[in-house]
């Protein structure tokens, strides 16, 4: 567990709990439930409980934690917080209350430990934050103008082996290579910012100029893949019910055909929108490389990998006239501003999701040979 990352997570979770008023509203709901049980003839307690719960559910639906980077998922699980924030907590509360509409004492019994844990969490997070501040430990924040790409590699994908992990990191580098060239016109090797375990979390330094192309491509691949999630779940149910694999082969083939076409469209659009290289011949080669990268990316999303992109906008610069007190206007790079806005929007869409059933994509196998990078 990286200490700077832990500091960043602690700050973000503490802010999330405060912004959503989770402890305050959950305490009000818990207290109103208790009053309802002890004085069922008093209707105001039911009203108070309903109002507190409604407000809490509304706050949790828009909680900042719903957009936490996927690379934080293993750390949140280690800290026991993965189901105590945002949408996950909201769904848990809805399940408890819908199941116990009549047996209020049971609902109270399930709500109380959640409330107590959140209280203890908030207190201990503040202790961690204070300790980090005392020892001057940073919080893994990006400097203005910096960007990063994080990838969560499931342990089962590399069987916890060092050689397998090294090989997989090489594959990830090959996936990112075309996007580096699209944004910069060159292809330097991405540099590791940090790496941690549980599921392996790899964070790479990036430039916004090429992170934006990857962010857009990953967002569109994930959106396309989501349209097949119901098929994946139905396939699992059919397999669990004893249906042999042979009748499902046609479904698998159709699904891979559909996803292959979508990936091809995405690759063409990304090169058209973001490629810095003006040479049409090289752009065609890049289009082929991006398509191959996106096939690999789609297969990994199907195998429960997660990808995250984030960037911190540069600090605004001022003209000399403004510095001299003459009211000069801010110097704004509109292209850079647009890049950061796109990365922020796409980053919110790249949320971790737990998938049910076996992987269904085999897009990498469909490419006869890996394209060269033109070097």
Coordinates of C-alpha atoms in Angstrom, one line a residue:
X1 CA 0.0 0.0 0.0
X2 CA 1.6 3.3 -1.1
X3 CA 1.5 5.9 1.7
X4 CA 0.9 8.9 -0.6
X5 CA -2.0 7.0 -2.3
X6 CA -3.4 6.1 1.2
X7 CA -3.2 9.8 2.1
X8 CA -5.1 10.8 -1.1
X9 CA -7.8 8.1 -0.4
X10 CA -8.1 9.2 3.2
X11 CA -8.6 12.8 2.2
X12 CA -11.1 11.9 -0.5
X13 CA -13.2 9.5 1.7
X14 CA -13.3 12.0 4.6
X15 CA -14.5 14.7 2.2
X16 CA -17.1 12.3 0.7
X17 CA -18.5 11.4 4.1
X18 CA -18.7 15.1 5.0
X19 CA -20.2 16.3 1.7
X20 CA -22.9 13.7 1.7
X21 CA -23.7 14.2 5.4
X22 CA -23.7 10.4 5.6
X23 CA -23.1 10.1 9.4
X24 CA -25.5 12.9 10.3
X25 CA -28.4 11.6 8.1
X26 CA -27.8 8.0 9.0
X27 CA -27.8 8.9 12.6
X28 CA -31.1 10.8 12.2
X29 CA -32.6 7.8 10.4
X30 CA -31.4 5.4 13.0
X31 CA -32.7 7.5 15.8
X32 CA -36.1 7.9 14.2
X33 CA -36.4 4.2 13.7
X34 CA -35.6 3.7 17.3
X35 CA -38.3 6.2 18.3
X36 CA -40.8 4.5 15.9
X37 CA -40.2 1.1 17.6
X38 CA -40.6 2.6 21.1
X39 CA -43.6 4.8 20.2
X40 CA -45.3 3.4 17.2
X41 CA -48.4 5.6 17.9
X42 CA -46.5 8.8 17.1
X43 CA -46.6 9.4 13.3
X44 CA -43.9 12.1 13.3
X45 CA -41.2 9.5 13.8
X46 CA -42.1 7.7 10.6
X47 CA -42.0 11.0 8.8
X48 CA -38.7 11.9 10.2
X49 CA -37.2 8.5 9.3
X50 CA -38.5 8.8 5.8
X51 CA -37.2 12.3 5.3
X52 CA -33.7 11.4 6.6
X53 CA -33.5 8.3 4.5
X54 CA -34.7 10.1 1.3
X55 CA -32.1 12.9 1.7
X56 CA -29.3 10.4 2.4
X57 CA -30.2 8.3 -0.6
X58 CA -30.3 11.4 -2.8
X59 CA -26.9 12.5 -1.5
X60 CA -25.3 9.1 -2.0
X61 CA -26.5 8.9 -5.6
X62 CA -24.4 12.0 -6.5
X63 CA -21.5 11.3 -4.0
X64 CA -18.0 12.1 -5.2
X65 CA -17.0 8.5 -4.3
X66 CA -19.1 7.3 -7.3
X67 CA -16.3 8.7 -9.5
X68 CA -13.3 7.6 -7.5
X69 CA -10.5 6.2 -9.7
X70 CA -10.8 2.4 -10.3
X71 CA -7.2 2.1 -9.2
X72 CA -8.4 3.0 -5.7
X73 CA -10.7 0.0 -5.6
X74 CA -8.2 -2.5 -4.1
X75 CA -7.2 0.0 -1.4
X76 CA -10.8 0.7 -0.5
X77 CA -11.4 -3.0 -0.2
X78 CA -8.4 -3.4 2.1
X79 CA -9.7 -0.6 4.3
X80 CA -13.2 -2.2 4.4
X81 CA -14.8 0.9 2.8
X82 CA -15.8 -0.4 -0.7
X83 CA -19.5 -0.9 0.3
X84 CA -19.7 2.0 2.8
X85 CA -19.7 4.9 0.3
X86 CA -21.8 6.4 -2.5
X87 CA -23.9 4.2 -4.7
X88 CA -22.8 0.9 -3.0
X89 CA -24.0 2.2 0.4
X90 CA -27.2 3.5 -1.2
X91 CA -28.0 0.1 -2.7
X92 CA -27.3 -1.6 0.7
X93 CA -29.6 0.8 2.5
X94 CA -32.4 0.3 -0.1
X95 CA -32.1 -3.5 0.2
X96 CA -32.2 -3.4 4.1
X97 CA -35.2 -1.0 4.2
X98 CA -37.2 -2.7 1.4
X99 CA -36.7 -6.1 3.1
X100 CA -37.6 -4.9 6.6
X101 CA -40.6 -2.5 6.0
X102 CA -42.6 -4.2 8.7
X103 CA -39.8 -5.5 11.0
X104 CA -38.3 -2.2 12.0
X105 CA -36.3 -3.7 14.8
X106 CA -34.4 -5.9 12.3
X107 CA -33.8 -2.9 10.1
X108 CA -32.4 -1.0 13.1
X109 CA -30.2 -3.9 14.0
X110 CA -28.7 -3.9 10.5
X111 CA -28.4 -0.1 10.2
X112 CA -26.7 0.3 13.6
X113 CA -23.4 -1.5 12.8
X114 CA -23.1 0.5 9.5
X115 CA -23.6 3.7 11.4
X116 CA -21.0 2.7 14.0
X117 CA -18.5 1.7 11.4
X118 CA -18.8 5.0 9.5
X119 CA -18.4 6.9 12.8
X120 CA -15.2 5.0 13.6
X121 CA -14.0 5.3 10.0
X122 CA -14.4 9.1 10.0
X123 CA -12.6 9.4 13.3
X124 CA -9.7 7.2 12.2
X125 CA -9.4 8.8 8.8
X126 CA -9.0 12.2 10.5
X127 CA -6.2 10.7 12.7
X128 CA -4.5 9.4 9.5
X129 CA -4.8 12.8 7.8
X130 CA -3.4 14.6 10.8
X131 CA -0.5 12.2 11.1
X132 CA 0.4 12.5 7.4
X133 CA 0.2 16.3 7.7
X134 CA 2.5 16.2 10.8
X135 CA 5.1 14.0 9.0
X136 CA 4.7 16.0 5.8
X137 CA 3.8 13.0 3.7
X138 CA 2.2 14.1 0.4
X139 CA -1.1 12.9 -1.0
X140 CA -0.3 11.6 -4.5
X141 CA -1.8 14.7 -6.2
X142 CA -1.0 15.4 -9.7
X143 CA 0.9 18.6 -10.3
X144 CA -0.7 21.2 -12.6
X145 CA -0.5 20.1 -16.2
X146 CA 0.2 16.4 -15.3
X147 CA -1.8 13.4 -16.3
X148 CA -1.8 9.7 -15.5
X149 CA -3.3 6.4 -16.6
X150 CA -4.0 3.7 -14.1
X151 CA -4.6 0.0 -14.9
X152 CA -5.9 -2.7 -12.5
X153 CA -4.6 -6.1 -13.5
X154 CA -6.6 -8.9 -11.9
X155 CA -4.2 -11.4 -10.1
X156 CA -5.8 -14.3 -11.9
X157 CA -4.9 -12.8 -15.2
X158 CA -1.2 -13.2 -14.5
X159 CA -1.4 -16.0 -11.8
X160 CA 0.6 -13.8 -9.4
X161 CA 3.8 -14.7 -11.4
X162 CA 6.6 -12.2 -11.9
X163 CA 7.3 -13.2 -15.5
X164 CA 3.6 -13.2 -16.4
X165 CA 3.2 -9.7 -14.9
X166 CA 6.2 -8.5 -16.8
X167 CA 4.8 -9.9 -20.0
X168 CA 1.4 -8.3 -19.3
X169 CA 3.0 -4.9 -18.6
X170 CA 4.7 -5.3 -22.0
X171 CA 1.2 -5.9 -23.6
X172 CA -0.2 -2.8 -21.9
X173 CA 2.7 -0.8 -23.3
X174 CA 1.9 -2.1 -26.8
X175 CA -1.8 -1.1 -26.3
X176 CA -0.8 2.5 -25.3
X177 CA 1.9 2.9 -27.9
X178 CA -0.3 4.1 -30.8
X179 CA -2.1 6.6 -28.5
X180 CA 1.3 8.1 -27.5
X181 CA 2.1 8.6 -31.1
X182 CA -1.4 9.9 -31.9
X183 CA -1.0 12.7 -29.4
X184 CA 2.7 13.5 -29.7
X185 CA 3.9 12.4 -33.1
X186 CA 6.5 10.3 -31.3
X187 CA 6.5 7.1 -29.3
X188 CA 8.5 7.3 -26.0
X189 CA 8.0 4.5 -23.5
X190 CA 5.4 5.2 -20.8
X191 CA 7.0 5.6 -17.4
X192 CA 5.7 3.9 -14.2
X193 CA 4.5 6.4 -11.6
X194 CA 3.7 3.8 -9.0
X195 CA 2.7 0.1 -8.7
X196 CA 0.9 -1.6 -5.9
X197 CA -0.6 -5.1 -5.2
X198 CA -3.8 -6.9 -4.2
X199 CA -5.0 -6.8 -7.7
X200 CA -1.9 -5.2 -9.4
X201 CA -2.4 -1.5 -9.8
X202 CA 0.0 0.2 -12.2
X203 CA -0.1 4.0 -12.6
X204 CA 1.8 5.5 -15.5
X205 CA 2.9 9.0 -16.1
X206 CA 1.2 10.5 -19.2
X207 CA 0.9 13.7 -21.2
X208 CA -2.6 15.1 -21.6
X209 CA -1.9 15.3 -25.4
X210 CA -1.9 11.5 -25.7
X211 CA -4.0 10.6 -22.6
X212 CA -7.0 12.3 -24.2
X213 CA -7.0 9.9 -27.2
X214 CA -6.7 6.9 -24.9
X215 CA -9.4 8.2 -22.6
X216 CA -11.9 8.8 -25.4
X217 CA -11.1 5.4 -27.0
X218 CA -11.5 3.5 -23.7
X219 CA -14.7 5.3 -22.8
X220 CA -16.2 4.4 -26.2
X221 CA -15.1 0.8 -26.0
X222 CA -16.6 0.4 -22.5
X223 CA -19.9 2.0 -23.7
X224 CA -20.0 -0.4 -26.6
X225 CA -19.2 -3.4 -24.3
X226 CA -22.0 -2.4 -21.9
X227 CA -24.6 -3.2 -24.6
X228 CA -23.5 -6.8 -24.4
X229 CA -23.5 -7.2 -20.6
X230 CA -27.1 -8.6 -20.5
X231 CA -26.1 -11.2 -23.1
X232 CA -23.1 -12.1 -20.9
X233 CA -25.4 -12.6 -17.8
X234 CA -27.9 -14.6 -19.9
X235 CA -25.2 -16.8 -21.2
X236 CA -24.0 -17.5 -17.7
X237 CA -27.6 -18.5 -16.7
X238 CA -27.9 -20.9 -19.7
X239 CA -24.5 -22.5 -18.9
X240 CA -25.4 -22.8 -15.2
X241 CA -28.7 -24.5 -16.2
X242 CA -26.7 -27.2 -18.1
X243 CA -26.9 -26.0 -21.7
X244 CA -23.9 -27.3 -23.5
X245 CA -21.3 -24.9 -25.0
X246 CA -21.9 -25.9 -28.7
X247 CA -25.3 -24.2 -29.1
X248 CA -23.8 -21.0 -27.6
X249 CA -20.9 -20.9 -30.0
X250 CA -23.1 -19.0 -32.5
X251 CA -24.0 -16.4 -30.0
X252 CA -20.3 -15.9 -29.1
X253 CA -19.4 -15.6 -32.8
X254 CA -22.1 -13.0 -33.4
X255 CA -21.1 -11.0 -30.3
X256 CA -17.4 -11.0 -31.3
X257 CA -18.4 -9.9 -34.8
X258 CA -20.4 -7.0 -33.5
X259 CA -17.7 -5.8 -31.1
X260 CA -15.1 -6.1 -33.8
X261 CA -17.0 -3.7 -36.0
X262 CA -17.6 -1.3 -33.2
X263 CA -13.9 -1.3 -32.3
X264 CA -13.1 -0.6 -36.0
X265 CA -15.4 2.4 -36.0
X266 CA -13.9 3.7 -32.7
X267 CA -10.3 3.4 -34.0
X268 CA -11.2 5.3 -37.2
X269 CA -12.9 8.1 -35.2
X270 CA -10.1 8.4 -32.6
X271 CA -7.4 8.8 -35.3
X272 CA -9.5 11.3 -37.2
X273 CA -10.2 13.4 -34.0
X274 CA -6.9 13.2 -32.2
X275 CA -3.9 12.2 -34.4
X276 CA -1.2 14.9 -34.5
X277 CA 0.5 13.3 -37.6
X278 CA -0.7 14.9 -40.8
X279 CA 0.8 12.2 -43.1
X280 CA -2.1 10.3 -44.5
X281 CA -0.1 7.1 -45.0
X282 CA 1.1 7.1 -41.4
X283 CA -2.5 7.9 -40.2
X284 CA -3.7 4.8 -42.0
X285 CA -1.0 2.7 -40.3
X286 CA -2.0 4.2 -36.9
X287 CA -5.6 3.4 -37.6
X288 CA -4.7 -0.3 -37.9
X289 CA -2.5 -0.2 -34.8
X290 CA -5.2 1.6 -32.7
X291 CA -7.8 -1.0 -33.8
X292 CA -5.4 -3.8 -32.7
X293 CA -4.8 -2.0 -29.4
X294 CA -8.6 -1.6 -28.8
X295 CA -9.2 -5.3 -29.5
X296 CA -6.7 -6.1 -26.7
X297 CA -8.3 -3.4 -24.5
X298 CA -11.8 -4.8 -25.0
X299 CA -10.6 -8.4 -24.2
X300 CA -9.1 -7.0 -20.9
X301 CA -12.2 -5.1 -20.0
X302 CA -14.1 -8.4 -20.5
X303 CA -11.6 -10.0 -18.1
X304 CA -12.4 -7.5 -15.4
X305 CA -9.4 -5.2 -15.9
X306 CA -10.0 -1.5 -15.1
X307 CA -8.5 1.6 -16.7
X308 CA -8.5 5.1 -15.4
X309 CA -7.3 8.4 -16.8
X310 CA -7.0 11.6 -14.9
X311 CA -5.3 15.0 -15.4
X312 CA -4.8 18.2 -13.4
X313 CA -5.2 21.3 -15.5
X314 CA -2.3 23.7 -15.6
X315 CA -2.4 26.9 -13.6
X316 CA -3.7 29.9 -15.5
X317 CA -1.0 32.2 -16.9
X318 CA -1.4 35.9 -17.0
X319 CA -0.2 38.4 -19.5
X320 CA 2.6 40.9 -18.6
X321 CA 0.0 43.7 -18.6
X322 CA -2.0 41.9 -15.9
X323 CA 1.1 41.3 -13.8
X324 CA 1.9 45.0 -14.1
X325 CA -1.6 45.9 -12.9
X326 CA -2.9 47.0 -16.3
X327 CA -5.8 44.6 -16.4
X328 CA -4.4 42.2 -19.1
X329 CA -6.5 39.1 -19.9
X330 CA -5.6 35.5 -18.9
X331 CA -3.7 33.6 -21.5
X332 CA -5.8 30.5 -22.2
X333 CA -4.8 27.6 -24.4
X334 CA -8.2 26.5 -25.7
X335 CA -6.9 23.2 -27.1
X336 CA -5.3 22.3 -23.8
X337 CA -8.5 23.3 -21.9
X338 CA -10.6 21.1 -24.2
X339 CA -8.2 18.1 -23.6
X340 CA -8.6 18.4 -19.8
X341 CA -12.3 18.6 -20.1
X342 CA -12.5 15.5 -22.3
X343 CA -10.2 13.6 -19.9
X344 CA -12.4 14.6 -16.9
X345 CA -15.6 13.5 -18.7
X346 CA -14.2 10.2 -20.0
X347 CA -12.5 9.5 -16.6
X348 CA -15.9 9.6 -14.9
X349 CA -17.2 6.9 -17.3
X350 CA -14.3 4.5 -16.7
X351 CA -15.7 3.1 -13.5
X352 CA -14.8 -0.3 -12.1
X353 CA -17.6 -2.8 -12.5
X354 CA -17.7 -6.4 -11.2
X355 CA -18.7 -8.7 -14.1
X356 CA -20.7 -11.9 -13.8
X357 CA -20.0 -15.0 -15.9
X358 CA -17.1 -16.0 -18.0
X359 CA -15.4 -13.7 -20.5
X360 CA -17.1 -13.7 -23.9
X361 CA -14.7 -11.7 -26.1
X362 CA -11.8 -13.1 -28.2
X363 CA -11.0 -10.1 -30.3
X364 CA -7.2 -10.3 -30.0
X365 CA -7.3 -13.8 -31.6
X366 CA -9.0 -12.4 -34.7
X367 CA -6.0 -10.4 -35.7
X368 CA -3.7 -12.4 -38.0
X369 CA -0.6 -10.6 -36.9
X370 CA 0.3 -7.6 -34.7
X371 CA 1.0 -4.5 -36.7
X372 CA 4.4 -2.9 -36.5
X373 CA 4.8 0.6 -34.9
X374 CA 6.4 2.0 -38.0
X375 CA 9.8 2.5 -36.2

